[in-house]
Short mmCIF file of C-alpha atoms in Angstrom, two decimals:
data_model
loop_
_atom_site.label_atom_id
_atom_site.label_comp_id
_atom_site.label_asym_id
_atom_site.label_seq_id
_atom_site.Cartn_x
_atom_site.Cartn_y
_atom_site.Cartn_z
CA MET A 343 87.59 28.97 169.31
CA ILE A 344 86.91 25.52 170.41
CA ASN A 345 88.50 23.02 172.26
CA THR A 346 89.56 20.01 171.76
CA LYS A 347 89.07 18.03 175.07
CA THR A 348 90.18 14.27 176.16
CA THR A 349 88.96 13.00 179.37
CA ILE A 350 91.05 10.37 180.76
CA SER A 351 91.64 9.01 184.79
CA ILE A 352 95.39 10.08 186.38
CA SER A 353 96.52 6.33 186.62
CA GLU A 354 96.28 6.94 182.99
CA ALA A 355 97.38 9.96 182.44
CA ARG A 356 100.41 9.10 185.51
CA ARG A 357 101.13 6.04 182.04
CA ARG A 358 100.97 8.14 179.90
CA ILE A 359 102.09 11.93 180.24
CA PHE A 360 105.17 12.52 178.85
CA ASP A 361 102.83 11.43 175.16
CA ILE A 362 100.06 13.78 176.80
CA ALA A 363 102.47 16.84 177.80
CA ASP A 364 103.91 16.86 173.61
CA GLU A 365 99.75 16.19 172.59
CA VAL A 366 98.46 19.72 174.15
CA GLN A 367 101.08 21.76 172.53
CA ALA A 368 98.97 21.56 169.91
CA PRO A 369 96.31 24.24 170.00
CA ASN A 370 92.98 24.69 171.91
CA LYS A 371 93.93 20.56 173.49
CA VAL A 372 93.80 19.75 176.40
CA TYR A 373 93.66 17.41 178.79
CA SER A 374 90.52 16.25 181.96
CA LEU A 375 92.34 14.39 184.27
CA THR A 376 89.17 12.66 186.78
CA ALA A 377 88.91 10.85 189.89
CA ASP A 378 85.91 8.15 190.52
CA GLY A 379 85.14 9.66 187.61
CA LYS A 380 85.42 13.55 188.55
CA PRO A 381 87.16 15.37 187.00
CA LYS A 382 90.64 16.73 189.39
CA ALA A 383 92.55 18.32 187.37
CA VAL A 384 93.40 19.80 183.63
CA ILE A 385 96.81 19.37 181.59
CA MET A 386 97.55 22.09 179.03
CA SER A 387 100.66 23.22 177.64
CA ALA A 388 102.45 25.91 179.52
CA GLU A 389 101.37 28.64 176.12
CA GLU A 390 97.46 28.26 176.86
CA TYR A 391 98.09 28.35 180.49
CA GLU A 392 99.63 31.92 179.80
CA SER A 393 96.92 33.02 177.84
CA TRP A 394 94.58 31.79 179.84
CA THR A 395 95.94 33.51 181.98
CA GLU A 396 97.07 37.22 180.30
CA THR A 397 93.01 37.17 179.38
CA MET A 398 91.74 36.93 183.38
CA GLU A 399 94.50 39.42 184.51
CA VAL A 400 92.46 41.81 182.02
CA LEU A 401 88.82 40.85 182.73
CA ARG A 402 90.05 41.82 185.77
CA GLU A 403 91.39 44.67 185.20
CA CYS A 404 88.73 45.77 182.38
CA PRO A 405 85.37 44.64 183.94
CA ASP A 406 83.55 46.78 181.01
CA ILE A 407 85.74 45.96 178.38
CA PHE A 408 82.87 43.00 176.37
CA GLU A 409 80.82 47.09 176.95
CA ARG A 410 83.98 49.73 175.62
CA VAL A 411 84.69 46.70 172.71
CA ALA A 412 80.30 47.14 171.48
CA GLU A 413 81.27 51.13 171.38
CA SER A 414 83.99 51.33 169.29
CA ASP A 415 82.84 48.42 166.90
CA ARG A 416 79.17 50.47 166.86
CA ALA A 417 82.05 53.76 166.28
CA VAL A 418 84.11 52.29 163.89
CA LYS A 419 80.54 51.02 161.76
CA THR A 420 78.31 54.77 162.05
CA GLY A 421 81.24 56.03 161.54
CA ASP A 422 81.77 58.39 164.41
CA TRP A 423 84.70 58.86 166.06
CA SER A 424 84.42 61.99 168.15
CA ASN A 425 85.68 59.47 171.44
CA PHE A 426 88.28 58.53 170.33
CA VAL A 427 91.53 59.99 171.57
CA SER A 428 94.76 59.93 168.02
CA TRP A 429 97.33 58.37 168.94
CA GLU A 430 99.07 62.09 168.40
CA ASP A 431 97.12 62.34 171.57
CA VAL A 432 98.41 60.04 173.74
CA LYS A 433 101.50 61.18 172.16
CA LYS A 434 102.01 64.03 173.34
CA GLU A 435 99.84 63.83 176.89
CA TRP A 436 102.28 61.02 177.82
CA GLY A 437 105.01 62.59 176.19
CA LEU A 438 106.53 60.45 173.92
CA ASN A 439 108.68 60.79 171.50
CA VAL A 440 108.34 58.33 167.67
CA ALA A 441 111.29 58.96 165.55
CA ARG A 442 113.19 57.17 163.50
CA ASN A 443 116.93 57.75 163.34
CA SER A 444 117.26 58.66 167.35
CA LYS A 445 119.72 59.08 169.12
CA ASN A 446 118.07 59.40 172.57
CA LYS A 447 117.36 56.28 174.05
CA HIS A 448 114.39 57.32 175.31
CA ASP A 449 112.01 58.35 171.94
CA ILE A 450 109.99 55.12 170.69
CA SER A 451 110.94 53.40 167.39
CA ASN A 452 108.18 53.26 164.84
CA THR A 453 110.07 51.05 162.80
CA SER A 454 110.99 47.33 163.67
CA THR A 455 115.11 46.56 163.80
CA LYS A 456 116.79 43.08 164.73
CA LYS A 457 118.87 42.06 166.72
CA ARG A 458 122.18 41.42 165.78
CA LYS A 459 124.43 38.55 166.69
CA LYS A 460 127.61 38.87 168.88
CA ALA A 461 130.64 37.88 166.19
CA THR A 462 132.52 35.28 167.02
CA ARG A 463 136.46 35.09 166.35
#
């Protein structure tokens, strides 16, 4: 993922703020704002910010994630699945029921459903 970064002064950003807000909606587009030639702030889309925030949260909660991913990659390449837990075992451990057309509101459906619109009169 390569960011397209544009560096401009805060004064210029002030004049172009609405255009900048539109431009940063493009994937990986960010603006770096400077004051006296020194970086002071970054403008990015709200979606991009949420993505970064979520990534940082995952990295804090699972600091060994890179090692775990590498281990998973090795297991996939070698076919050694002995250290992995099956979806069936996870469901049993957590007491989850997966049902196609269950009437039990606590079951987890494995089919997607469309949201229905309310009928208008």
